[in-house]
Short mmCIF file of C-alpha atoms and ligand atoms in Angstrom, two decimals:
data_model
loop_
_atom_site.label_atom_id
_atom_site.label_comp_id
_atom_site.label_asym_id
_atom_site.label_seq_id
_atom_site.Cartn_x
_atom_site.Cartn_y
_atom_site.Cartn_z
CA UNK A 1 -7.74 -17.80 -16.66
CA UNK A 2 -6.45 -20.39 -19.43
CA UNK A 3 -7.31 -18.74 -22.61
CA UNK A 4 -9.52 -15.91 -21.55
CA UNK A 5 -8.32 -12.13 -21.76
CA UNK A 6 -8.01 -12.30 -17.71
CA UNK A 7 -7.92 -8.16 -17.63
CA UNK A 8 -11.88 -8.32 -18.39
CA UNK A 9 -12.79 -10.32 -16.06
CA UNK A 10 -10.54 -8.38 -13.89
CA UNK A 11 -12.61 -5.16 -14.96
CA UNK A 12 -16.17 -6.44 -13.90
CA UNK A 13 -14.38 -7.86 -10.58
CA UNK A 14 -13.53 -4.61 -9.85
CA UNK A 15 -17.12 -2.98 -10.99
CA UNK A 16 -18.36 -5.20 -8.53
CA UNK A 17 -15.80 -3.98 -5.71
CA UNK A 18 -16.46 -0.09 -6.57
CA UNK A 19 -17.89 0.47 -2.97
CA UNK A 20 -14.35 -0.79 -1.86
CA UNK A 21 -12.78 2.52 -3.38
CA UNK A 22 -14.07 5.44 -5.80
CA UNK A 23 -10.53 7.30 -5.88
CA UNK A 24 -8.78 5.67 -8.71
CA UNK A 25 -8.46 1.87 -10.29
CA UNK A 26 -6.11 -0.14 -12.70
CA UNK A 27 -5.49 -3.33 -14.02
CA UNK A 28 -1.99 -5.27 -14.77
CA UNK A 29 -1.57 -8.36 -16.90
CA UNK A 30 0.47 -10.78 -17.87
CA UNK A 31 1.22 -13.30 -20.57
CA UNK A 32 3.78 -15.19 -19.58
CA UNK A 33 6.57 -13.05 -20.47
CA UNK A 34 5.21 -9.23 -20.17
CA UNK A 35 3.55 -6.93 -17.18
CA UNK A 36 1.45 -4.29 -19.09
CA UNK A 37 -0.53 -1.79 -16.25
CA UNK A 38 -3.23 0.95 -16.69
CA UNK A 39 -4.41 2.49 -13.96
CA UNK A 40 -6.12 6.29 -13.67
CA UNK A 41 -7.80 8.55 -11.08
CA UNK A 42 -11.52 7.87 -11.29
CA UNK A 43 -13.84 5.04 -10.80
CA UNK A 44 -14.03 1.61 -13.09
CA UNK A 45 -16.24 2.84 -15.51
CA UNK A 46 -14.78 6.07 -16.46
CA UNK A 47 -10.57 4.64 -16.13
CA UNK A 48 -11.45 1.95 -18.54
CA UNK A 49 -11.94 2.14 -22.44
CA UNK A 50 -12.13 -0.58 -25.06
CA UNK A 51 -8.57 0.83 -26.53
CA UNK A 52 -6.92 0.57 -23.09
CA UNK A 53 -7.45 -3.20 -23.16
CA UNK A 54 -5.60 -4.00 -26.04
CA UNK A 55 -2.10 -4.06 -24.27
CA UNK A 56 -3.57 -5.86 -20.93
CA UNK A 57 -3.48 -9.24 -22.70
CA UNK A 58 -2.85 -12.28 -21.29
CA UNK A 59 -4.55 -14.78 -19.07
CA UNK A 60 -3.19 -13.51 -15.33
CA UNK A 61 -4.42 -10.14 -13.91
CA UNK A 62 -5.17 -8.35 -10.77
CA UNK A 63 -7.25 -5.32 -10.46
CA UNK A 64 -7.98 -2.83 -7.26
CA UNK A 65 -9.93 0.33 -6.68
CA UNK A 66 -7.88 2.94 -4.22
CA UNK A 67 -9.78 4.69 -0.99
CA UNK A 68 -6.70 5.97 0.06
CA UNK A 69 -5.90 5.17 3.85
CA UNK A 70 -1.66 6.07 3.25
CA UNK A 71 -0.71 8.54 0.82
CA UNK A 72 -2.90 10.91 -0.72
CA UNK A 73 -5.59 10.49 -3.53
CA UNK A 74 -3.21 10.94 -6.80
CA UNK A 75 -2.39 9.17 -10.00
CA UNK A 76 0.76 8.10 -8.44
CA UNK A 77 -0.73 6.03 -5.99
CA UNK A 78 -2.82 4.77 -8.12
CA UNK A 79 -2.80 0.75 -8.20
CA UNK A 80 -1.60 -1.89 -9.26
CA UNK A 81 1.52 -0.80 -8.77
CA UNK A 82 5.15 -2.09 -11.10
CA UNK A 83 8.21 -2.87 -9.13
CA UNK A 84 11.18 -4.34 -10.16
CA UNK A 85 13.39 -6.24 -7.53
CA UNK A 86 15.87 -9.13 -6.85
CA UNK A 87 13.48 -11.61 -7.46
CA UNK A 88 12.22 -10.12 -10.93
CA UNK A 89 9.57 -7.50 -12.21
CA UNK A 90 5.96 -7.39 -10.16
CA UNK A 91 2.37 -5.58 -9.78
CA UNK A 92 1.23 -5.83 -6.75
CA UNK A 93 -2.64 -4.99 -5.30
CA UNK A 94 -3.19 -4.21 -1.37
CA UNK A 95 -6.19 -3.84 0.68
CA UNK A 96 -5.09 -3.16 4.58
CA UNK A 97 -2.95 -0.54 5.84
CA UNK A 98 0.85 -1.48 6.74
CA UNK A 99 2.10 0.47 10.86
CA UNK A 100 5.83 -0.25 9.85
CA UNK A 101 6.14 0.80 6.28
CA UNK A 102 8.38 3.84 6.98
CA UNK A 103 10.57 1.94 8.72
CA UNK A 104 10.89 -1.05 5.84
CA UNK A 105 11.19 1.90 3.52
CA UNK A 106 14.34 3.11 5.05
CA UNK A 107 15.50 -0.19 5.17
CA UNK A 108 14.73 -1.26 1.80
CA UNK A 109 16.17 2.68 0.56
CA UNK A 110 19.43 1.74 1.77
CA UNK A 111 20.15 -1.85 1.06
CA UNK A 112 18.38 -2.54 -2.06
CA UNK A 113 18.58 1.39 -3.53
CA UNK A 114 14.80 1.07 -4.02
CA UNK A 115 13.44 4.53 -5.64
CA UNK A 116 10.05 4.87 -4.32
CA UNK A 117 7.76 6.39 -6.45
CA UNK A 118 4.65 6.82 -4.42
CA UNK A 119 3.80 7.71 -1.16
CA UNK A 120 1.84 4.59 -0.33
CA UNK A 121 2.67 1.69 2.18
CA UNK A 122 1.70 -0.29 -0.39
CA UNK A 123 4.48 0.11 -2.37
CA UNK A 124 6.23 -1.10 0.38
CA UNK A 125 5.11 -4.31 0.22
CA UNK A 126 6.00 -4.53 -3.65
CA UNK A 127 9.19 -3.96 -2.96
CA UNK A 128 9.69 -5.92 0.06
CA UNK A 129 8.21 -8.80 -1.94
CA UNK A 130 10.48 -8.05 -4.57
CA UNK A 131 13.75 -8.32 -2.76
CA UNK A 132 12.59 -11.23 -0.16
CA UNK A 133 14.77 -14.06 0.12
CA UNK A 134 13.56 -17.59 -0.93
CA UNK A 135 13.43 -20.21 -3.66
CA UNK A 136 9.76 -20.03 -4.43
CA UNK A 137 7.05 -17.35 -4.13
CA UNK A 138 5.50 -19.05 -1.06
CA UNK A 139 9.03 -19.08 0.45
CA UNK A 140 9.49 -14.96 0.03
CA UNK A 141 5.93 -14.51 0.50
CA UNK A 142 6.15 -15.76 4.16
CA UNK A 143 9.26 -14.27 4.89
CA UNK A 144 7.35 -10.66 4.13
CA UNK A 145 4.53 -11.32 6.46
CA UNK A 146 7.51 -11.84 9.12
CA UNK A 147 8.52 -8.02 8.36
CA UNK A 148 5.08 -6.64 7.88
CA UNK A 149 3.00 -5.73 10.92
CA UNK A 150 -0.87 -4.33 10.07
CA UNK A 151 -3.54 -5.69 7.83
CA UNK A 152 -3.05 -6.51 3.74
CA UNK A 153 -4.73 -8.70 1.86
CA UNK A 154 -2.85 -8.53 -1.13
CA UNK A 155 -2.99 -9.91 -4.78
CA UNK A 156 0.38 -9.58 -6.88
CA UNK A 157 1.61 -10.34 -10.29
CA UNK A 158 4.51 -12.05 -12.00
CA UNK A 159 5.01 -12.61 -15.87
CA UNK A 160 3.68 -15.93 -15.12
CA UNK A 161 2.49 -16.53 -11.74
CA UNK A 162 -0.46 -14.70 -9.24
CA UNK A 163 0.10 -14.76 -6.04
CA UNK A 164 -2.75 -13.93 -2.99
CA UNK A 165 -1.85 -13.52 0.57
CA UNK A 166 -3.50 -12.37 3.70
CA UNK A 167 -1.89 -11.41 6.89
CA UNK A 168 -2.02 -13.72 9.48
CA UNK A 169 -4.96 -12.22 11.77
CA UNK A 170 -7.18 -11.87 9.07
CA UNK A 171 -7.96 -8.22 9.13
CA UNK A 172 -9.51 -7.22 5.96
CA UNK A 173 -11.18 -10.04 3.35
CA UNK A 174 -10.08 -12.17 0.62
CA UNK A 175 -11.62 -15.09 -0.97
CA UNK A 176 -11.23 -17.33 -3.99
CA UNK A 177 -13.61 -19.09 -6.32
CA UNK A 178 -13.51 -21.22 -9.50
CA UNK A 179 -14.55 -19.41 -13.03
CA UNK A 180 -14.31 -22.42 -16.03
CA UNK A 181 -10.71 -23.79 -15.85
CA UNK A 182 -9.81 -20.46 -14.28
CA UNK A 183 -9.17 -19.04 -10.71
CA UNK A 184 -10.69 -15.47 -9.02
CA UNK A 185 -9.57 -14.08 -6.33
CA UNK A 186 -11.52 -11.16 -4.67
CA UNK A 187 -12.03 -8.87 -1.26
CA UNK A 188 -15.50 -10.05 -1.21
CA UNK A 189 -17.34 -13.00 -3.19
CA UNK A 190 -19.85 -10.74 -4.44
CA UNK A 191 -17.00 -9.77 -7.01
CA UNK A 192 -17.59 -13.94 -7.75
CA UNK A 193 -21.33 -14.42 -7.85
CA UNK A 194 -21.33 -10.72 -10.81
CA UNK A 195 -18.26 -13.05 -12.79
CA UNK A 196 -20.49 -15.85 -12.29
CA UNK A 197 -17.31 -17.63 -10.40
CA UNK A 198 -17.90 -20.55 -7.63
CA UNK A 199 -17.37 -19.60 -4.66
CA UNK A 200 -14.47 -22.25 -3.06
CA UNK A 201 -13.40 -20.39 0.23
CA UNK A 202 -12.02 -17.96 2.20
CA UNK A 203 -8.31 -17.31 1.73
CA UNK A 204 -6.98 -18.54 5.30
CA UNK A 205 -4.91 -15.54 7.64
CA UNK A 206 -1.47 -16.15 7.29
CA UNK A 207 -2.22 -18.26 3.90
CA UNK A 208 -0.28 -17.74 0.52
CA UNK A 209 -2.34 -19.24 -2.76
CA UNK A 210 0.42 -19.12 -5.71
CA UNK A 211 -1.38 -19.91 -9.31
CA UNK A 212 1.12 -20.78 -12.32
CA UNK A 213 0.90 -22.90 -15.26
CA UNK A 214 1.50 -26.06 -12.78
CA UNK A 215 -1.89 -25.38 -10.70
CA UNK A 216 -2.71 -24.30 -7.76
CA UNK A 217 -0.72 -24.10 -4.58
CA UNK A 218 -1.85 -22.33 -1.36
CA UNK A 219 0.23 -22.80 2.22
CA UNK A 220 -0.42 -21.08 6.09
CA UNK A 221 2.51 -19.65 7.28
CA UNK A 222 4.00 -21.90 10.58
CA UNK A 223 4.02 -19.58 13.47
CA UNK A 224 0.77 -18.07 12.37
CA UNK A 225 -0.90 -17.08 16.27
CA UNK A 226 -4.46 -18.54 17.37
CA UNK A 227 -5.58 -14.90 17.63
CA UNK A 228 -7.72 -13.64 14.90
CA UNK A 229 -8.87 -10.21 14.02
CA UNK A 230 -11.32 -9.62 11.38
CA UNK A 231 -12.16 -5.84 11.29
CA UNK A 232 -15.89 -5.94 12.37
CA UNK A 233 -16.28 -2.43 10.18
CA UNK A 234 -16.38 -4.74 7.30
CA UNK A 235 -19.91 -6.50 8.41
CA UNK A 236 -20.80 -3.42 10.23
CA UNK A 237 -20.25 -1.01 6.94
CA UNK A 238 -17.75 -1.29 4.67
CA UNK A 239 -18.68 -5.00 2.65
CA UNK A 240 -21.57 -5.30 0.54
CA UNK A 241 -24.47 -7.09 2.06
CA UNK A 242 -24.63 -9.69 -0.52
CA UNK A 243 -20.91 -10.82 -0.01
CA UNK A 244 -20.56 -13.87 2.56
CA UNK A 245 -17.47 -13.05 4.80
CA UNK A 246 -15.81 -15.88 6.76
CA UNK A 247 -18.28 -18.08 6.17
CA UNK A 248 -21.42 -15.07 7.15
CA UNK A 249 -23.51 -13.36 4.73
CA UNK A 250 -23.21 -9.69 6.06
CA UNK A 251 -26.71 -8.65 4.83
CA UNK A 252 -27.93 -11.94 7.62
CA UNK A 253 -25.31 -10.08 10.61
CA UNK A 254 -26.35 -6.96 9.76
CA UNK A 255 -29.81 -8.47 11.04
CA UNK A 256 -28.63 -9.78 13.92
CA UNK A 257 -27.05 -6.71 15.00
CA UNK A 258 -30.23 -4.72 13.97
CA UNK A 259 -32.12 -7.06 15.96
CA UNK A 260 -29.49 -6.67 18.85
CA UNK A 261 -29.93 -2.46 18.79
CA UNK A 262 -33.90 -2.88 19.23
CA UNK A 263 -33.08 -4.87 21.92
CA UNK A 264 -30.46 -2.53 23.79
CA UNK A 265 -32.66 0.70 22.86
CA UNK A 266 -36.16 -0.21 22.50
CA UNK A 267 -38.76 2.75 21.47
CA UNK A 268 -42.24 3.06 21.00
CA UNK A 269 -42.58 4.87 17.60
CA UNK A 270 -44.60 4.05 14.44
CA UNK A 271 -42.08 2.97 11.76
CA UNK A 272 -38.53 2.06 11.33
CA UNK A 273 -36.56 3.65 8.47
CA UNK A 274 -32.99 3.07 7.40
CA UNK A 275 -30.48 4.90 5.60
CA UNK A 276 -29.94 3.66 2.68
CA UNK A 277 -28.15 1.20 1.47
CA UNK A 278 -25.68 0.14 4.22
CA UNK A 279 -28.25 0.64 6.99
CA UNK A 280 -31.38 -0.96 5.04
CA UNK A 281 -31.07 -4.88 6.70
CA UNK A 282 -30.02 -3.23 9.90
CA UNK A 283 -33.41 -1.68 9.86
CA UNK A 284 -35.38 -4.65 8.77
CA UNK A 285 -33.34 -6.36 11.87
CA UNK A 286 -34.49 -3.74 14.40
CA UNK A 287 -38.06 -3.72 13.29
CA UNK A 288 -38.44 -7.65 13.15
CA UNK A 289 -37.37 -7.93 16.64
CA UNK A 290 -39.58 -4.26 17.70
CA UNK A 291 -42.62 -5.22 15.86
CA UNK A 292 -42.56 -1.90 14.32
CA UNK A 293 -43.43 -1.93 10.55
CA UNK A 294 -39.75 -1.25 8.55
CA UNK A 295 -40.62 0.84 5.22
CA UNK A 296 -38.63 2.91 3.06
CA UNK A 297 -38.26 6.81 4.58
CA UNK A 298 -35.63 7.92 2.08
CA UNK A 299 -34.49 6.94 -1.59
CA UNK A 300 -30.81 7.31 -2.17
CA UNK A 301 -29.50 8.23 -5.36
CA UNK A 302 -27.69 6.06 -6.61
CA UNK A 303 -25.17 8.49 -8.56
CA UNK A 304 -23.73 9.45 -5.72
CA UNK A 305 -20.72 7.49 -4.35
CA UNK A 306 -20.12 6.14 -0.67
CA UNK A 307 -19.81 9.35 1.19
CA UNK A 308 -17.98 8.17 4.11
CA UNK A 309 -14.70 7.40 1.69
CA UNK A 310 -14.80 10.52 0.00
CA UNK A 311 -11.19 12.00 0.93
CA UNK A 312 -11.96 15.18 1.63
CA UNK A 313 -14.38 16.25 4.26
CA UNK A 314 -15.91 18.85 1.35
CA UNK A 315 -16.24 16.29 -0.72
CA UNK A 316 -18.08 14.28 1.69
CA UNK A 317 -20.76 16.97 2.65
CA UNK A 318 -21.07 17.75 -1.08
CA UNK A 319 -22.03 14.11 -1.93
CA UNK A 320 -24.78 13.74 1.61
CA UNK A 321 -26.75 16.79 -0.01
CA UNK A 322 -27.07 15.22 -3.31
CA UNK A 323 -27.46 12.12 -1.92
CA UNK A 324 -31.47 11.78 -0.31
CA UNK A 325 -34.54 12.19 -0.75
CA UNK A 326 -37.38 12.08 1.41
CA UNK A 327 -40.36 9.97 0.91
CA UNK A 328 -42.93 12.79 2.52
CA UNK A 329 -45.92 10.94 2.18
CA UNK A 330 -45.08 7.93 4.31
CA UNK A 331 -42.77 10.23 6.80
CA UNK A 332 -45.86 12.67 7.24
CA UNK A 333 -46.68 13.07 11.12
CA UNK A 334 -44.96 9.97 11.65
CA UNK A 335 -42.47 9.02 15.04
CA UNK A 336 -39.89 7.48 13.38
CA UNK A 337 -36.96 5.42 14.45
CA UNK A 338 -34.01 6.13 12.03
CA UNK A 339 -31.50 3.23 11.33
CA UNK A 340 -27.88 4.54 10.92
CA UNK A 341 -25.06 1.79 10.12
CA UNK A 342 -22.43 4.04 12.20
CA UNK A 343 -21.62 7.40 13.22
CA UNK A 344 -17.87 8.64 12.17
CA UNK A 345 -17.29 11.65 11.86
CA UNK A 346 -21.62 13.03 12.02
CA UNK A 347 -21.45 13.93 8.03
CA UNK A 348 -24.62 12.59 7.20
CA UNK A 349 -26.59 11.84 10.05
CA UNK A 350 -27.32 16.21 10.89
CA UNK A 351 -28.17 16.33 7.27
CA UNK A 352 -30.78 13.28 7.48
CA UNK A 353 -32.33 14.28 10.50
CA UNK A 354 -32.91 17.76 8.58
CA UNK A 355 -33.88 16.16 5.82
CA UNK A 356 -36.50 13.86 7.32
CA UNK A 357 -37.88 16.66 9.82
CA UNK A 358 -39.06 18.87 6.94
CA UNK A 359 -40.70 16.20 5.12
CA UNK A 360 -42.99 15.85 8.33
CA UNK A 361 -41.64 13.49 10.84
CA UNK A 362 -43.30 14.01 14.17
CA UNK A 363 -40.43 12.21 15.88
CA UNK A 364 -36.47 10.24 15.20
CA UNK A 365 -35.31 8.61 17.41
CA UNK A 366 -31.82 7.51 15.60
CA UNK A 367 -30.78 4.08 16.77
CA UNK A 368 -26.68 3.27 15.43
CA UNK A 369 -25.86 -0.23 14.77
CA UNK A 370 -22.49 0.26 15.74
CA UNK A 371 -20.63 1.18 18.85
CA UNK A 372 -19.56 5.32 19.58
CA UNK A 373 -15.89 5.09 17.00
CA UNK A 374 -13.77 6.50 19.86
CA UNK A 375 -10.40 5.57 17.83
CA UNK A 376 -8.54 5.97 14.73
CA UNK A 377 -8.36 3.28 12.63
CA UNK A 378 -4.39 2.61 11.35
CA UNK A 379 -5.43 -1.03 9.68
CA UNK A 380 -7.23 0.29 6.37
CA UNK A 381 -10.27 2.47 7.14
CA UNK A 382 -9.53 6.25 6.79
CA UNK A 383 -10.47 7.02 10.40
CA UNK A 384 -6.81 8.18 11.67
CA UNK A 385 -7.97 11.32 12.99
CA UNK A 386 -8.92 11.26 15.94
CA UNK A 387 -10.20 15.24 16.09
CA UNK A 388 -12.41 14.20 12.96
CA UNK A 389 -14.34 11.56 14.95
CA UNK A 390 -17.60 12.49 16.83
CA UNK A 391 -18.09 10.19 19.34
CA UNK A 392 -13.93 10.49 20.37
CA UNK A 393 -15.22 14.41 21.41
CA UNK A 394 -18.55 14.21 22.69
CA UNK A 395 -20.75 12.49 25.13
CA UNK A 396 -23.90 10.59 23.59
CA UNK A 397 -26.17 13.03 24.51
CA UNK A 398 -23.96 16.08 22.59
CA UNK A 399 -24.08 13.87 20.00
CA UNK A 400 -27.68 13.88 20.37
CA UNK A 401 -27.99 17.44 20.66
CA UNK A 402 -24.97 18.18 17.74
CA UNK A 403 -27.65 15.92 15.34
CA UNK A 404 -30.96 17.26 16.00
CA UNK A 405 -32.67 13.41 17.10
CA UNK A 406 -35.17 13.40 19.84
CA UNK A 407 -33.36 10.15 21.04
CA UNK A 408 -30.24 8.38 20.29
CA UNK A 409 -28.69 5.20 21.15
CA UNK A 410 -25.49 3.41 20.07
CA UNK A 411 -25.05 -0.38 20.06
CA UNK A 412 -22.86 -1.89 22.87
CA UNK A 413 -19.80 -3.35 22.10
CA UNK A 414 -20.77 -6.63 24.17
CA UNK A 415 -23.87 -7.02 22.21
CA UNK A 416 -22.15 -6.41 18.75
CA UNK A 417 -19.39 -9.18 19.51
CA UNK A 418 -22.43 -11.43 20.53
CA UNK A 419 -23.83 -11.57 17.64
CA UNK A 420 -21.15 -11.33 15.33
CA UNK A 421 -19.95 -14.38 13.75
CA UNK A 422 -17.31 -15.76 12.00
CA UNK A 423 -15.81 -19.15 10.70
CA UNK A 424 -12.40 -17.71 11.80
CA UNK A 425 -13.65 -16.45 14.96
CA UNK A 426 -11.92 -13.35 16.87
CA UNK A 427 -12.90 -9.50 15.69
CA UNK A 428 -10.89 -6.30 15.76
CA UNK A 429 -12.77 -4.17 17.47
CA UNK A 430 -10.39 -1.07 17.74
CA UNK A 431 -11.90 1.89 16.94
CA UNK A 432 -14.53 1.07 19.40
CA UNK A 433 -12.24 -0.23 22.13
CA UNK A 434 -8.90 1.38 21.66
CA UNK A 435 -7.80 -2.61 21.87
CA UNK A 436 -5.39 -2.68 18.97
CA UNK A 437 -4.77 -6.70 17.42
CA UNK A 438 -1.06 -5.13 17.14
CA UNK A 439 1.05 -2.53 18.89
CA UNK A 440 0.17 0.96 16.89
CA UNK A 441 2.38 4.25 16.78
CA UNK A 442 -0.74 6.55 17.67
CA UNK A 443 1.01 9.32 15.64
CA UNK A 444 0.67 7.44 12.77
CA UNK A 445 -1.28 9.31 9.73
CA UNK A 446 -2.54 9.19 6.34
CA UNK A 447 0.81 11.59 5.51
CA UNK A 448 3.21 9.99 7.07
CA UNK A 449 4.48 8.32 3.50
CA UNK A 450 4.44 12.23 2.49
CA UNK A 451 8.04 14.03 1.63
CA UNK A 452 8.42 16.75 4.54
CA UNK A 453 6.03 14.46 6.95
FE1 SF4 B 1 -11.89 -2.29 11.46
FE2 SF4 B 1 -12.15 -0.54 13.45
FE3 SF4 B 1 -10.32 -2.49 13.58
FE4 SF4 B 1 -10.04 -0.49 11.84
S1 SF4 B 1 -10.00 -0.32 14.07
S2 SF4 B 1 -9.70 -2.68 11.44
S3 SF4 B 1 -12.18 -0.09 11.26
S4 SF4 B 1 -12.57 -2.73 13.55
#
């Protein structure tokens, strides 16, 4: 960012990726000859004051909010995180969750003497980045993805260079755009459109982008396999609608698959409401395709955080209870078909159907634009439990029963992947198939980075 305080643009990137992570945030900078970090447990708004900007100057940055998927919700795990290694000083950002860290941890414990200081995968990568062999950042960046097996999208920092990366199947986001003389990178190019950044294009799996005071270089890694694996959680859930991923707007495929549902599990009822906000253009989707007028049932507030990445299930059924509230008059003696985004662990969905049945509804019949999540997730979504995850225990109809809907029906897997599109092509669908893109340890956890795990 030639000339611009890069670690406030940096902040509103990351106000615009809040959704991605609520547990803690920082930013690093550079000037060309200094790394200065801050991060802090919170979100954006509350980590960041006008005084903690002062030492972030310089015109490179990277930001990141944490929803912790490896190592615990702490300040020590907050990122970006510092590391200092044969190759010089760096802050590094990940998004994705890394299968093999413990083992590169040993490695890098006993022939670099690396002294970990958190208990995330992520710091990992820094220092496997930090000690890789090569002549050029593109060089040491390619020779990591060799050694790391899982998903990251990653964003790191020298005094004078940024580097982006994303592994080579493509599992979680990354895209770049064009701000003045300047370069963003971001999980999602709604973080572009709020900076008022061009959009230029995905970051490619298996590419490296390096930005220094020469320009711009970006490079896919050789042996980089046809097979891609986009985590279909992203379009189903976890991106904001407004952000265009590979190439598809998700608030248009969260249509499609809307449309798909009222297809699969047609109902005669008298309007279709969604849960706010992640479920709202499934909803509009289902009701195009039923005919059945879509209007608001419930208005979220929108205080409360994402409840799903809440780390602690207590947490999580604190925030649903402050979360809706009922719109009585147009729910009044009403059958009602009640768009959910997904079902993971039944948090909110009991608590809705309560909700909605004492404001009147004469019927819900819950339709979930997402497959029954059968399996953990070990590639960035904190869903490694299997024992936490309804639909892994019960039948659809317990499910049914466990929720308090007079009908229920899940979307297929089949007619998710047909509609789902994307520029790269090729979807993980894992947690709905049990089809890992790469071979998983299925005792994996959230711990295992933990001393005593
Ligand atoms: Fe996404 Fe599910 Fe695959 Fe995890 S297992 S990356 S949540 S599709």
């Amino acid at each position: 960012m030639p000339g611009a305080e890069a670690s406030r643009v940096a902040f509103f990137g990351l106000f615009a990726l809040q959704h991605r992570g609520q547990e803690s945030a920082g930013i690093a900078a550079a000037d060309g000859e200094n790394i200065n970090v801050h991060t802090d447990m919170g979100l954006v708004t509350q980590i960041f004051r006008e005084r903690d900007f002062y030492p972030l100057a310089g015109e490179l940055a990277i930001g990141h909010t944490r929803y912790s998927t490896t190592g615990t919700s702490q300040l020590c795990n907050a990122q970006p995180l510092l590391v200092e290694g044969q190759a010089g000083r760096l802050a590094l950002a990940h998004n994705g969750n890394v299968i093999n860290a413990l083992q590169l941890k040993r490695q890098l414990q006993e022939q670099w003497n690396c002294r970990f200081t958190t208990t995330t995968d992520s710091e990992v990568i820094a220092y496997q980045l930090a000690n890789a062999p090569g002549q050029s950042w593109e060089e040491r960046v390619f020779y990591c993805m060799r050694t790391l097996e899982g998903a990251f999208s990653l964003v790191a920092l020298t005094e004078d260079t940024l580097i982006a990366a994303r592994d080579p199947l493509g599992i979680r986001p990354l895209c770049m755009g064009k701000l003045g003389d300047g370069w963003v990178i971001a999980s999602e190019s709604c973080a572009l459109d709020h900076l008022g950044a061009d959009y230029a294009r995905d970051i490619k799996p298996g590419e490296v982008v390096v930005i220094d005071r020469d320009g711009v270089r970006a490079a896919v890694r050789s042996s980089v396999p046809e097979r891609r694996a986009m985590c279909i959680f992203e379009h189903i859930y976890f991106a904001r609608p407004d952000s265009v991923l590979d190439g598809t707007l998700v608030y248009s495929a969260r249509q499609d698959m809307g449309a798909q549902l009222a297809r699969e599990h047609p109902v005669d009822a008298d309007l279709v409401v969604g849960i706010p906000d992640s479920s709202t253009a499934a909803a509009v989707g289902y009701a195009r395709e039923s005919g059945i007028p879509y209007s608001d049932g419930l208005i979220k507030n929108r205080y409360v955080g994402r409840t799903f990445i809440e780390p602690e299930q207590r947490l999580r059924d604190l925030g649903v209870r402050q979360k809706f509230n009922p719109l009585a008059e147009v729910i009044q003696g009403q059958r009602l078909v009640v768009v959910d985004d997904s079902i993971v662990r039944g948090t909110t969905t009991p608590h809705v159907i309560r909700v909605l049945r004492r404001a009147g509804a004469k019927e819900i019949h819950v339709r979930v634009c997402a497959p029954p999540i059968k399996f953990p997730c070990y590639m960035g979504v904190d869903m490694a439990d299997q024992d936490e995850l309804i639909a892994a225990n019960n039948t659809v109809e317990e499910i049914r029963a466990l929720t308090g809907a007079d009908s229920l029906g899940f979307l297929s897997v089949g007619g998710l992947l047909g509609v789902a599109k994307g520029e790269q092509g090729g979807f993980c669908d894992a947690c709905f198939t049990g089809n890992y893109p790469v071979p998983v340890q299925l005792q994996l956890g959230k711990l295992v980075m933990e001393p005593g795990e």
